[in-house]
mmCIF file of C-alpha atoms and ligand atoms in Angstrom:
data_model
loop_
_atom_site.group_PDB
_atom_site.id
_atom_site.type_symbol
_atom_site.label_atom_id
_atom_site.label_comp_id
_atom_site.label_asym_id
_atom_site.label_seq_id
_atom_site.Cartn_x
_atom_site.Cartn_y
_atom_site.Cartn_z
ATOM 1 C CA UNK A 1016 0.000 0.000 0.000
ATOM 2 C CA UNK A 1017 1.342 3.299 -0.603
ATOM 3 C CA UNK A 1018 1.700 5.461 2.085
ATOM 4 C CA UNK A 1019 -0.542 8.076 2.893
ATOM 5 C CA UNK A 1020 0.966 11.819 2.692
ATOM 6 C CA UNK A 1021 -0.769 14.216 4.944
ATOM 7 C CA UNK A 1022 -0.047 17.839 4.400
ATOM 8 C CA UNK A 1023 1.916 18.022 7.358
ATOM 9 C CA UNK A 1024 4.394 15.331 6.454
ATOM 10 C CA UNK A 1025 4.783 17.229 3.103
ATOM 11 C CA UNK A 1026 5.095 20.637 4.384
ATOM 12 C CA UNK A 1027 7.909 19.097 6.290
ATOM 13 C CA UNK A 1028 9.822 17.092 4.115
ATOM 14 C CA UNK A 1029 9.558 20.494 1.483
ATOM 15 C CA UNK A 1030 10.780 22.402 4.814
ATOM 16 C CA UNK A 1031 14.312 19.453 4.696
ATOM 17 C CA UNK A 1032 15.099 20.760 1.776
ATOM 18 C CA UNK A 1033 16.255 23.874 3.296
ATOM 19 C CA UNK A 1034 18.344 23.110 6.375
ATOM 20 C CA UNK A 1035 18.523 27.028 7.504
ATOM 21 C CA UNK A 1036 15.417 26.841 8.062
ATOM 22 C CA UNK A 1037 13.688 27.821 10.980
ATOM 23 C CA UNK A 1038 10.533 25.760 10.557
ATOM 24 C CA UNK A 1039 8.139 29.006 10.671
ATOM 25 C CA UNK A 1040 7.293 29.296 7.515
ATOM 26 C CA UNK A 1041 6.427 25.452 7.476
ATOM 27 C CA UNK A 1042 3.649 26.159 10.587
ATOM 28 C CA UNK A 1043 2.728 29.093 9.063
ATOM 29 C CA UNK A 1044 0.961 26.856 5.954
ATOM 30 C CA UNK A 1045 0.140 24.350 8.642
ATOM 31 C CA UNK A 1046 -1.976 26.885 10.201
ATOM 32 C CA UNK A 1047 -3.641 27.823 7.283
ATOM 33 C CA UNK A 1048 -4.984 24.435 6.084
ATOM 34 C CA UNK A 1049 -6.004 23.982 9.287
ATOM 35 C CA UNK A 1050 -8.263 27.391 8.784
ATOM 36 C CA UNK A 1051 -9.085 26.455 5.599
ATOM 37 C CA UNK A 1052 -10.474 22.992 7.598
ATOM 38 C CA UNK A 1053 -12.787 24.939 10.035
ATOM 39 C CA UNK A 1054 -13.903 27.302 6.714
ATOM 40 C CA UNK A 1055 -14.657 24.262 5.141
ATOM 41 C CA UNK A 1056 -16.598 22.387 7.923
ATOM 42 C CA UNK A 1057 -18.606 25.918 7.889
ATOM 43 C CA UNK A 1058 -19.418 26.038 4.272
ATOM 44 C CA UNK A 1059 -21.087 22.802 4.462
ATOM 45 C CA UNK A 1060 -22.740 23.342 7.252
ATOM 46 C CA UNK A 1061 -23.806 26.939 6.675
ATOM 47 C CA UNK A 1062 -27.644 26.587 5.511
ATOM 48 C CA UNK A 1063 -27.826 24.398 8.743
ATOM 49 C CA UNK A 1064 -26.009 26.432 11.345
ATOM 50 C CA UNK A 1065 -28.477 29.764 9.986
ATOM 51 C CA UNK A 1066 -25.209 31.488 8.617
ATOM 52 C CA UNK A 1067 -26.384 31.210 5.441
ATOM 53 C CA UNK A 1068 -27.194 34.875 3.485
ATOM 54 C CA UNK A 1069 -26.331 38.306 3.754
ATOM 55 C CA UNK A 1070 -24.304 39.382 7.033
ATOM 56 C CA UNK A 1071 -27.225 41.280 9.302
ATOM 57 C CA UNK A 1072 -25.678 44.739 9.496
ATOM 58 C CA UNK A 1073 -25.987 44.675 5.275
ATOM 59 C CA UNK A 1074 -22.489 46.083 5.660
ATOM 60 C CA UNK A 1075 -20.076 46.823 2.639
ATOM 61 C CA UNK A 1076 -16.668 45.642 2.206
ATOM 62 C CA UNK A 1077 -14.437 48.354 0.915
ATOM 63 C CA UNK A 1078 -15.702 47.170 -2.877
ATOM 64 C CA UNK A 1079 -18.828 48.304 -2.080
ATOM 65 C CA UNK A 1080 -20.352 44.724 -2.091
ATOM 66 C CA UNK A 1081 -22.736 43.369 0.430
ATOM 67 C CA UNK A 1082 -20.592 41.064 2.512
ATOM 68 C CA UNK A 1083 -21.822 37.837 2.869
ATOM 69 C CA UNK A 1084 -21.981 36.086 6.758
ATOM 70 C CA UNK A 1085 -19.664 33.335 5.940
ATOM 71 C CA UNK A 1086 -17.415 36.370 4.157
ATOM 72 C CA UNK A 1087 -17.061 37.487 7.700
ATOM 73 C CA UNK A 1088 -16.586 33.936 9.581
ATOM 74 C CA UNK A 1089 -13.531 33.224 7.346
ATOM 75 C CA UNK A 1090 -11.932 36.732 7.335
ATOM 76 C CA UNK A 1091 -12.201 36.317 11.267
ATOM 77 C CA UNK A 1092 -11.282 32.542 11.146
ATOM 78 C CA UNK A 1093 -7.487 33.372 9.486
ATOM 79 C CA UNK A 1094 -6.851 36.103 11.320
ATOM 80 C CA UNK A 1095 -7.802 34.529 15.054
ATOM 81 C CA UNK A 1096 -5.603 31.226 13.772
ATOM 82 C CA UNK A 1097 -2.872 33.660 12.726
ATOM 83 C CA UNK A 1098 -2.377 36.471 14.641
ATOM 84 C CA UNK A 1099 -0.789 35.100 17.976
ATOM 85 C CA UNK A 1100 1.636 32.638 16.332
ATOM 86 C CA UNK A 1101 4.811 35.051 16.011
ATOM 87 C CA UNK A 1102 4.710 34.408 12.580
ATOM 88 C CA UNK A 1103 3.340 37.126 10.850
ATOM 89 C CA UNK A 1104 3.918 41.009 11.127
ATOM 90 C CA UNK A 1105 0.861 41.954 9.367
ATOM 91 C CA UNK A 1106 -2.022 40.691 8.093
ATOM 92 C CA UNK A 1107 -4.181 41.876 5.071
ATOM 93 C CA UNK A 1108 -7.648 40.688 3.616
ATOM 94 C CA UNK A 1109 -10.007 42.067 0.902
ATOM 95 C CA UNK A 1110 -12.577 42.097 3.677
ATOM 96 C CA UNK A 1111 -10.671 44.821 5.629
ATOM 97 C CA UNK A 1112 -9.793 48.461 4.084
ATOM 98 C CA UNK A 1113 -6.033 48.604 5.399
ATOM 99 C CA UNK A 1114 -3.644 46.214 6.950
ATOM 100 C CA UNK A 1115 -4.148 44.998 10.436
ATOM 101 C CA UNK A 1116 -1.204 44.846 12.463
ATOM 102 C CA UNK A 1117 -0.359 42.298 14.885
ATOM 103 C CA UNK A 1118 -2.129 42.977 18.269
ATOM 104 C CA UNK A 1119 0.292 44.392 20.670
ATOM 105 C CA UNK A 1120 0.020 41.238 23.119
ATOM 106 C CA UNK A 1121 1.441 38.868 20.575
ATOM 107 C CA UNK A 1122 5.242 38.863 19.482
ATOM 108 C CA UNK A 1123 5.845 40.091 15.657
ATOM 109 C CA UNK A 1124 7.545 37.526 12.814
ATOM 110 C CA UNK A 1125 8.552 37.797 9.690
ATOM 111 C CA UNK A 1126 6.009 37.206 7.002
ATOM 112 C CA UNK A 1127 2.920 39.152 5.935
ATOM 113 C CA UNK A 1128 -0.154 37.392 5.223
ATOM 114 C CA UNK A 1129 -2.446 38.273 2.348
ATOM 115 C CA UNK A 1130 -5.812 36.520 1.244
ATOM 116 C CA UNK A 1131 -8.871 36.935 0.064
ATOM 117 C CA UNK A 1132 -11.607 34.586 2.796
ATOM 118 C CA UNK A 1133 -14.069 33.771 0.518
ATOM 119 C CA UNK A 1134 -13.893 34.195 -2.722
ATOM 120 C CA UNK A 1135 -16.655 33.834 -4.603
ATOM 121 C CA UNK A 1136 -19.078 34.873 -2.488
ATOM 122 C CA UNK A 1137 -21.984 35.425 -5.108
ATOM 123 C CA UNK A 1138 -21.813 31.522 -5.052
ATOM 124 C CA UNK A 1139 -22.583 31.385 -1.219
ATOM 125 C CA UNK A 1140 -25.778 31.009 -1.650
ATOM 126 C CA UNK A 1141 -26.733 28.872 -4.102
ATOM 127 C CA UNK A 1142 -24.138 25.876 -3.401
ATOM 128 C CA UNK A 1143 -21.621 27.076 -6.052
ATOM 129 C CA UNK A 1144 -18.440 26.163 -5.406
ATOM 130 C CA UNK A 1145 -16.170 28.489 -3.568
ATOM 131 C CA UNK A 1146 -12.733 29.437 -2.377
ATOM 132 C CA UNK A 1147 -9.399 30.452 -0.059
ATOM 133 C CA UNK A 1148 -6.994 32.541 -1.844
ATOM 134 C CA UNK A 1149 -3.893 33.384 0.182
ATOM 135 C CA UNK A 1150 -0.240 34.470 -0.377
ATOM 136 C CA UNK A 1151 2.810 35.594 1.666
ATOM 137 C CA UNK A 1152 5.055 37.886 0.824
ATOM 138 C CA UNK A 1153 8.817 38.395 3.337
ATOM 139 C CA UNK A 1154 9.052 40.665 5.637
ATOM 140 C CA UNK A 1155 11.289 43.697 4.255
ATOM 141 C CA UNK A 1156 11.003 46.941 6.221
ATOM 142 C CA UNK A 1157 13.142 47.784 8.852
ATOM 143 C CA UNK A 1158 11.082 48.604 12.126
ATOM 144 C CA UNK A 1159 9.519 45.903 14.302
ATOM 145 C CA UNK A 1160 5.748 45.904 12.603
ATOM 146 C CA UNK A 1161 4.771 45.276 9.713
ATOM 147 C CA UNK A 1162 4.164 47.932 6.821
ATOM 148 C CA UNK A 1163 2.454 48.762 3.526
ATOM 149 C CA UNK A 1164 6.054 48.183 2.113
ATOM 150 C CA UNK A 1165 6.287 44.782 3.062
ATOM 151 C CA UNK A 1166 2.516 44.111 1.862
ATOM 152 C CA UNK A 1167 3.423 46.267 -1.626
ATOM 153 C CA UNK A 1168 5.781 43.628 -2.964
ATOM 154 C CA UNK A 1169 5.966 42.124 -6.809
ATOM 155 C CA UNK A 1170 4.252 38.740 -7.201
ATOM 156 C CA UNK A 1171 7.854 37.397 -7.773
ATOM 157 C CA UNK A 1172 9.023 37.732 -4.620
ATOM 158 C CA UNK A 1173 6.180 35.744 -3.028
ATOM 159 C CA UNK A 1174 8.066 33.077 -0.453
ATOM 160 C CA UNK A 1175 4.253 30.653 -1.080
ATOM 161 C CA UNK A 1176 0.371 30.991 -1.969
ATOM 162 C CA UNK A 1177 -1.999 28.609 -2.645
ATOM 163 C CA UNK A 1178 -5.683 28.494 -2.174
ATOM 164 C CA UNK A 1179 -8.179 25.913 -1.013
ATOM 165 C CA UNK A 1180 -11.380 25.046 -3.321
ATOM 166 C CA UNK A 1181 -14.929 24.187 -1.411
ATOM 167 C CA UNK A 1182 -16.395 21.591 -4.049
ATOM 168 C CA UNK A 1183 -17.660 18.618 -4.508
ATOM 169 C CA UNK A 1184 -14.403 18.480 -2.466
ATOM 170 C CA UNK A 1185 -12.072 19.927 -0.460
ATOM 171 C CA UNK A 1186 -8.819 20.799 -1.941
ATOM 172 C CA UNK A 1187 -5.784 23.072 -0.472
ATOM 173 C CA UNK A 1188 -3.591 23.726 -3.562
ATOM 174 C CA UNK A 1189 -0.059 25.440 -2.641
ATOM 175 C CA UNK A 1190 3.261 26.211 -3.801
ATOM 176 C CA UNK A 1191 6.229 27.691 -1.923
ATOM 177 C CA UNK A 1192 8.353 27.668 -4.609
ATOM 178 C CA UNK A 1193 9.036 24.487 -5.490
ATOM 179 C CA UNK A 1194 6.049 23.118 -7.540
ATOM 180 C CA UNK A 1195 2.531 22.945 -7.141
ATOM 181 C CA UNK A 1196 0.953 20.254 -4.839
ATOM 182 C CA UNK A 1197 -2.643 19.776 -3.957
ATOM 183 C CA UNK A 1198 -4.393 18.154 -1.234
ATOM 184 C CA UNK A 1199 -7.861 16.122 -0.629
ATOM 185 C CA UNK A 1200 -9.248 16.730 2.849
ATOM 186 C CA UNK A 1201 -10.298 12.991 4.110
ATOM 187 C CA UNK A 1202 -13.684 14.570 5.993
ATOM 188 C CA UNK A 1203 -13.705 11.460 8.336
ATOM 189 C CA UNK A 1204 -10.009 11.797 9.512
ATOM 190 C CA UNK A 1205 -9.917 15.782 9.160
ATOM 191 C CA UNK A 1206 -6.583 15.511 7.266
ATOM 192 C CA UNK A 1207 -5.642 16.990 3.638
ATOM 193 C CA UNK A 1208 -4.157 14.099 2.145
ATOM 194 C CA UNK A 1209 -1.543 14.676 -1.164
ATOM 195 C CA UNK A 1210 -3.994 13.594 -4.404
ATOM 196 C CA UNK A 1211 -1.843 15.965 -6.816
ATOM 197 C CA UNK A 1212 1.545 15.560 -6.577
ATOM 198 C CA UNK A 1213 3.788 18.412 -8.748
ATOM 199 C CA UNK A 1214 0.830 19.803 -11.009
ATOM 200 C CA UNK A 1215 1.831 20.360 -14.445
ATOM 201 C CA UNK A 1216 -0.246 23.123 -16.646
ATOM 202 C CA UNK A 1217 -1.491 20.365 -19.641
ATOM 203 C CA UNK A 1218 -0.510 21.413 -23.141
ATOM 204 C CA UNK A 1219 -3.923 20.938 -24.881
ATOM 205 C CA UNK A 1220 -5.982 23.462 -23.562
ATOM 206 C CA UNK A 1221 -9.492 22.233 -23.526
ATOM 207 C CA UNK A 1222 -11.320 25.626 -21.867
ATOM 208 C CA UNK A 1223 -11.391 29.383 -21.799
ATOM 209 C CA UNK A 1224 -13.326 30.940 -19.360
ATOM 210 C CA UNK A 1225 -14.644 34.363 -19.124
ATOM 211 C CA UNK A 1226 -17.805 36.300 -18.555
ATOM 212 C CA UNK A 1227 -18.838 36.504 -21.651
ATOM 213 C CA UNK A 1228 -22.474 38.777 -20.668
ATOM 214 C CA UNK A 1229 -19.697 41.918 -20.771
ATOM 215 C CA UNK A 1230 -18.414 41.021 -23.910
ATOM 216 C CA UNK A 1231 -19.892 44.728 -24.633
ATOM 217 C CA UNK A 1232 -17.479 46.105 -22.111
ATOM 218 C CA UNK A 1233 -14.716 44.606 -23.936
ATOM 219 C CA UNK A 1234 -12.048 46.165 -26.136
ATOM 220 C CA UNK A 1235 -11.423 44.935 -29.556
ATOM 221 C CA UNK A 1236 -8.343 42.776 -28.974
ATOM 222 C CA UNK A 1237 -10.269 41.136 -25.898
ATOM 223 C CA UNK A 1238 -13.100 40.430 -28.940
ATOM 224 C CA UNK A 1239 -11.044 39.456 -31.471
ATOM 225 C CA UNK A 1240 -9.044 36.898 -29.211
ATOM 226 C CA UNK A 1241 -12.820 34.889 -28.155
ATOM 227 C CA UNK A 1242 -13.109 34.905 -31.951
ATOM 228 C CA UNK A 1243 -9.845 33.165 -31.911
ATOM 229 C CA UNK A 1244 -10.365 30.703 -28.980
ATOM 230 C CA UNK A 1245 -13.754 29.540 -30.619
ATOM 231 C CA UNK A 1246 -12.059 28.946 -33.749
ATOM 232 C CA UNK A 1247 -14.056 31.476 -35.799
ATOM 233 C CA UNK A 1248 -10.921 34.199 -36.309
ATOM 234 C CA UNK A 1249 -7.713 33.572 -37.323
ATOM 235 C CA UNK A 1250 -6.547 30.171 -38.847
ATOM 236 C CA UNK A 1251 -9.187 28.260 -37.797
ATOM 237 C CA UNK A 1252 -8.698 25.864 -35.037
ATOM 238 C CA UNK A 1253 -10.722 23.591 -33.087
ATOM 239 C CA UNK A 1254 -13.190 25.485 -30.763
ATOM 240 C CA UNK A 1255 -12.384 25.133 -27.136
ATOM 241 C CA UNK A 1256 -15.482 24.395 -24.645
ATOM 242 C CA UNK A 1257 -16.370 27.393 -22.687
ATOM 243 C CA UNK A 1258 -16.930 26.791 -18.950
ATOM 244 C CA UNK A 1259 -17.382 29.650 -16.342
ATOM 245 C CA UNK A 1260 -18.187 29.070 -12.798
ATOM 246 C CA UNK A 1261 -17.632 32.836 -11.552
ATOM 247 C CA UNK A 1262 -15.547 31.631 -8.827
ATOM 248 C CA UNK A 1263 -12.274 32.269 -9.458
ATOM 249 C CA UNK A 1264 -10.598 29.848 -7.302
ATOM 250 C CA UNK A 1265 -12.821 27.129 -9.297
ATOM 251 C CA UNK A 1266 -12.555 28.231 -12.603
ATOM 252 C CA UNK A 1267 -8.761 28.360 -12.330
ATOM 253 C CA UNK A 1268 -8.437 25.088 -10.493
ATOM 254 C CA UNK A 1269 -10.549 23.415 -13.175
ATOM 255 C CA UNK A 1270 -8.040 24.688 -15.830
ATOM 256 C CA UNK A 1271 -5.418 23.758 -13.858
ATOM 257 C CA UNK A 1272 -5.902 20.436 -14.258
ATOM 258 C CA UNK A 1273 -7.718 20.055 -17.723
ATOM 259 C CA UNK A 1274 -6.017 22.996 -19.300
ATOM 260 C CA UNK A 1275 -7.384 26.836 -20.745
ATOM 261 C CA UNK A 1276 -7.246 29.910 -19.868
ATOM 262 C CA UNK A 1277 -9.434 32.554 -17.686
ATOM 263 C CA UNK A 1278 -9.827 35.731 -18.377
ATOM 264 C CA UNK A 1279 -11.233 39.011 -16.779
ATOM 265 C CA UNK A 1280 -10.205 41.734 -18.638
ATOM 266 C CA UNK A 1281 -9.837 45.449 -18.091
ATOM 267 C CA UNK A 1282 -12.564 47.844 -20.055
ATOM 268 C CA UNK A 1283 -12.672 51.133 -21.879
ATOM 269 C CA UNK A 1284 -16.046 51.659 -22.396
ATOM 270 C CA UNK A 1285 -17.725 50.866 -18.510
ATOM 271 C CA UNK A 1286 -16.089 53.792 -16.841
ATOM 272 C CA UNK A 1287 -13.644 53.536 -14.181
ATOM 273 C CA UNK A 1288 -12.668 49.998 -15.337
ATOM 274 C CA UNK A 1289 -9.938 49.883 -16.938
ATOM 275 C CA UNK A 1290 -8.234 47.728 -14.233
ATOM 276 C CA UNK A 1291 -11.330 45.208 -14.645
ATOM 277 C CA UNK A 1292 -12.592 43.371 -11.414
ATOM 278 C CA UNK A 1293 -9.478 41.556 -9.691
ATOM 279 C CA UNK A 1294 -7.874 42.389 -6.948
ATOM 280 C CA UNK A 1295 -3.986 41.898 -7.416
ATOM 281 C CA UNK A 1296 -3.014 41.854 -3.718
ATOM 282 C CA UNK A 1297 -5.297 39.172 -2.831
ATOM 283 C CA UNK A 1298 -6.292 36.963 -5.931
ATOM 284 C CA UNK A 1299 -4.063 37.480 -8.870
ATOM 285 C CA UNK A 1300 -0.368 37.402 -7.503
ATOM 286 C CA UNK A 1301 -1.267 34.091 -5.899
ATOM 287 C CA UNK A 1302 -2.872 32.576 -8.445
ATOM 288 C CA UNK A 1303 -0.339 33.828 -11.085
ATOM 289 C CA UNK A 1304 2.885 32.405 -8.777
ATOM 290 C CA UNK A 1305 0.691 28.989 -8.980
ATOM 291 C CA UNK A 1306 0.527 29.009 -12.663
ATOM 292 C CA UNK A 1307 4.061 29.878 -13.167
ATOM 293 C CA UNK A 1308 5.447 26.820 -10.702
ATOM 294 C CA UNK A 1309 2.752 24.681 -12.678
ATOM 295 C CA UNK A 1310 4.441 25.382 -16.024
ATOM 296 C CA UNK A 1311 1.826 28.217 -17.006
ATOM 297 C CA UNK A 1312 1.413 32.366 -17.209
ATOM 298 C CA UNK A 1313 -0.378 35.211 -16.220
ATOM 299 C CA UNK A 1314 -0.674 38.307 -17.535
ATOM 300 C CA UNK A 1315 -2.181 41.472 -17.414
ATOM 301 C CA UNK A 1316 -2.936 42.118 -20.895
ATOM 302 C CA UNK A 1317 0.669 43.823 -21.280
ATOM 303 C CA UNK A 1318 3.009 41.771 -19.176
ATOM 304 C CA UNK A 1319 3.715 39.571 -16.155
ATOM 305 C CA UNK A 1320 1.384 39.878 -13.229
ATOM 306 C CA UNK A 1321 4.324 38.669 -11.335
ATOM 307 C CA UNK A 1322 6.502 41.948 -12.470
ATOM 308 C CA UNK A 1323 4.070 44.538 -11.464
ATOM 309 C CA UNK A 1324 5.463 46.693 -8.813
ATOM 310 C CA UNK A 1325 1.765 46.941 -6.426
ATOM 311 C CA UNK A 1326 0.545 50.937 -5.596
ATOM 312 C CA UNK A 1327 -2.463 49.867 -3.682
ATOM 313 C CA UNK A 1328 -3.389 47.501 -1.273
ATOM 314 C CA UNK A 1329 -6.584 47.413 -2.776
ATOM 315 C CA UNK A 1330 -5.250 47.976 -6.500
ATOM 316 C CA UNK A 1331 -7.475 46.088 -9.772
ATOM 317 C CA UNK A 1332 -5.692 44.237 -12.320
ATOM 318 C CA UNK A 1333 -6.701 42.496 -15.506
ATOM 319 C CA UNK A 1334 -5.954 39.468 -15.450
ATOM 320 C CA UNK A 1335 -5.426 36.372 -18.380
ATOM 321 C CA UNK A 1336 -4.087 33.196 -16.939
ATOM 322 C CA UNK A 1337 -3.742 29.732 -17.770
ATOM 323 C CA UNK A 1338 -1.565 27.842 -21.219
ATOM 324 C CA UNK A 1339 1.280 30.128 -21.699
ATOM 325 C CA UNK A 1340 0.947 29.894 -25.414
ATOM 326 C CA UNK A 1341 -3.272 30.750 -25.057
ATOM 327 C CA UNK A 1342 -2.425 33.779 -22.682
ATOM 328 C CA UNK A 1343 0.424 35.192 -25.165
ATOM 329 C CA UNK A 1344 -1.756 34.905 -28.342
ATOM 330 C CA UNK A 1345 -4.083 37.165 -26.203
ATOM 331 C CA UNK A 1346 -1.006 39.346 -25.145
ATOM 332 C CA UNK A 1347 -0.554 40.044 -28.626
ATOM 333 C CA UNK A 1348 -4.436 40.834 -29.859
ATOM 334 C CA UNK A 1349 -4.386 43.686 -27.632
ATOM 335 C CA UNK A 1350 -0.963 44.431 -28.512
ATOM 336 C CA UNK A 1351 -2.427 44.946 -32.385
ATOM 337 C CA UNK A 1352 -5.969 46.393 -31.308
ATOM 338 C CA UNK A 1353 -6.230 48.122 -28.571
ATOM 339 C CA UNK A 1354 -3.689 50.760 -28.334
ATOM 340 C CA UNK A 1355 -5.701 53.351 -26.215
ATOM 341 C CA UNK A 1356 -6.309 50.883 -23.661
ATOM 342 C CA UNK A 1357 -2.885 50.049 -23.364
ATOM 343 C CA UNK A 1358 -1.860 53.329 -22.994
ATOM 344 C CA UNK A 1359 -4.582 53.651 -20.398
ATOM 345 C CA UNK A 1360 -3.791 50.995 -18.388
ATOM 346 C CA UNK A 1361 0.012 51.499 -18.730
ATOM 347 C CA UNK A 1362 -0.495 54.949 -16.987
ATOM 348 C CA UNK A 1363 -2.520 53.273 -14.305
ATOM 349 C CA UNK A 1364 -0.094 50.334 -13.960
ATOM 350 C CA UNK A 1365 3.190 52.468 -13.666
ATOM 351 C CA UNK A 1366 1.306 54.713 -10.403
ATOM 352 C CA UNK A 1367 3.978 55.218 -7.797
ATOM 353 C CA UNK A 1368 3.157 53.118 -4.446
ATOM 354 C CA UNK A 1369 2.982 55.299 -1.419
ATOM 355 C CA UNK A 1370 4.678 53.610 1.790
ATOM 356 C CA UNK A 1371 3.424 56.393 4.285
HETATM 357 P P1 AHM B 2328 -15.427 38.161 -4.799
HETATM 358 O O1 AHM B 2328 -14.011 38.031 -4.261
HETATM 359 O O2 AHM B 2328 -16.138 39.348 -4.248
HETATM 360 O O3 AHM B 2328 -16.184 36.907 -4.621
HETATM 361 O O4 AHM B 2328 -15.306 38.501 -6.388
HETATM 362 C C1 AHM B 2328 -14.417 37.798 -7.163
HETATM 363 C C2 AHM B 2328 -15.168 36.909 -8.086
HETATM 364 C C3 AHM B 2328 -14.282 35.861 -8.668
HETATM 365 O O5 AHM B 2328 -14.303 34.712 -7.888
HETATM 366 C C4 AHM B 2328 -14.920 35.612 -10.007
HETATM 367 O O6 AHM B 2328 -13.985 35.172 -10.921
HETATM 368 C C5 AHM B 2328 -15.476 36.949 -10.372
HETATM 369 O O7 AHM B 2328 -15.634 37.669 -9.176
HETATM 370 C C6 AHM B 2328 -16.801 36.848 -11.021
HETATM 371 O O8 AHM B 2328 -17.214 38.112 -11.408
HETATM 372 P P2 AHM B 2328 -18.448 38.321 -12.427
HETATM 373 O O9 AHM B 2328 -19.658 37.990 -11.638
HETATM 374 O O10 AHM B 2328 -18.354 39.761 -12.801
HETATM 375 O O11 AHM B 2328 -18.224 37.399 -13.583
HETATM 376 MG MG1 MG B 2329 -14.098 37.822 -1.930
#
């Protein structure tokens, strides 16, 4: 029989492989999967336990959307299970407006912890799959807590991320660097057990995924590249199967494994928008340091999600990620079409990040 890996054992024998190694980091992703445990025993019981709907105050999260209860129970859920370990130095969510500090009874480590609770919250309620994105980024500023500089870092310098996926299963998907691993959690012995050892992007891409309803919204490279991807522009090649869940964490675990790409692109014509909807902080460096381990890319339209120097905590990117060669092609339809968006975005890209 083969042996059983628990995420644990892994997360150790990863940790061997760097003797200097203090052993933080490895409890660190310990104590998120076992978060991402309690979040999960939650989401299924949610309609149950009367958590299920809108949070009772109606209050907004800095988006302006209508958080959702369980939105709430997970954003408090990582930070109670992370803010007393000595691990972290800050702590930031896209629940909360600005980074939370460390309270002042707990000592002050190294990392800062990024993540987005829930995502996919629109799916709460109608048993939609859901997900945990997180990411950590090294401490780098000099004082004892931890700042906006250290939470402001490139997507390349991430030391992990991963995210877990509420589905049919639960899955905690991570890298720190050294591939991409994913995890079943066995519900009857509470442990994530290794399913996916060293995920590889696949090179047929069978899916693209976007939301098509905006296709209005969209520029004419965006356009012309959907044309492309269903076969009808360019050379003609076989049509790839469009699948959209509207839960990021799904849609880009699903193409993970089967191969595509997803796309949300920034928008011209809906005004403010030329960003689009994602949140680079909390969604799109993590997901774009998984696709690079896994042999994949991300890209904003113009470049590497990875090489974008953050302004904004809360900062919007565009985002097209998945089969590097499906993600370039679209790279170079907006390259050839949509020149005023670039320059747009560009300017919007290039802001200066303010550390005070
Ligand atoms: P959320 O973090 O508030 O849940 O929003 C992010 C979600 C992503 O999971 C998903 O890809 C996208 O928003 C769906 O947006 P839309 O409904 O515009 O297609
Ligand atoms: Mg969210």
């Amino acid at each position: 029989m083969a042996p059983l890996i628990t995420i644990e054992r892994h997360i150790l024998d990863q940790q061997r492989l760097y003797p200097q190694s203090t052993g933080a980091f490895s409890q660190m992703l310990y104590d998120i999967a076992l978060s991402a445990k309690i979040i999960a025993r939650e989401t299924t019981r949610a309609g149950l336990a009367g958590i299920l709907g809108a949070s009772d105050d109606q209050s907004m999260n800095v988006y302006g959307e209508q958080q959702q209860k369980l939105d709430i129970f997970a954003d408090q859920m990582i930070f109670k299970m992370n803010d007393h370990t000595g691990r972290l130095c800050a702590i930031a969510s896209e629940e909360s407006d600005t980074l939370v500090q460390i309270p002042p009874q707990f000592p002050v480590g190294k990392y800062v912890l990024l993540h987005d609770p829930l995502d996919g919250s629109s799916n709460i309620d109608v048993n939609v799959s859901i997900g945990t994105i997180f990411a950590i980024h090294r401490k780098i500023s000099k004082g004892e807590q931890g700042t906006l500089e250290d939470a402001l870092q490139p997507g390349r310098r991430l030391a992990a991320a991963g995210y877990v996926v509420y589905g049919s299963s639960t899955m905690m998907v991570y890298s720190a660097g050294n591939g991409v691993h994913g995890f079943t959690l066995d519900p009857s012995v509470g442990e994530f057990l290794l399913s996916h050892e060293n995920i590889r992007v696949p090179n047929r891409a069978k899916y693209y995924s976007a939301n098509q309803g905006y296709e209005k919204y969209w520029t004419r490279g965006v356009r012309r590249f959907t044309k492309w991807l269903q076969g009808i522009e360019g050379e003609g090649r076989e049509p790839l199967a469009h699948r959209y869940i509207g839960s990021l964490v799904a849609d880009f675990h699903r193409n993970l494994l089967r191969g595509g790409i997803f796309y949300y692109p920034g928008d011209m014509q809906k005004q403010g928008d030329v960003a689009g909807k994602m949140r680079l902080m909390f969604e799109a460096q993590a997901l774009a340091f998984l696709a690079d381990q896994a042999g994949g890319y991300a890209s904003d339209g113009i470049g590497n999600i990875l090489d974008i120097q953050p302004h904004d905590l809360h900062q919007r990117v565009p985002m097209f990620i998945g089969n590097r060669d499906l993600v370039v092609t679209a790279e170079t339809f907006i390259r050839d079409n949509d020149p005023e968006w670039v320059d747009a975005y560009t300017a919007f890209r290039e802001k200066k990040p303010k550390f005070d």
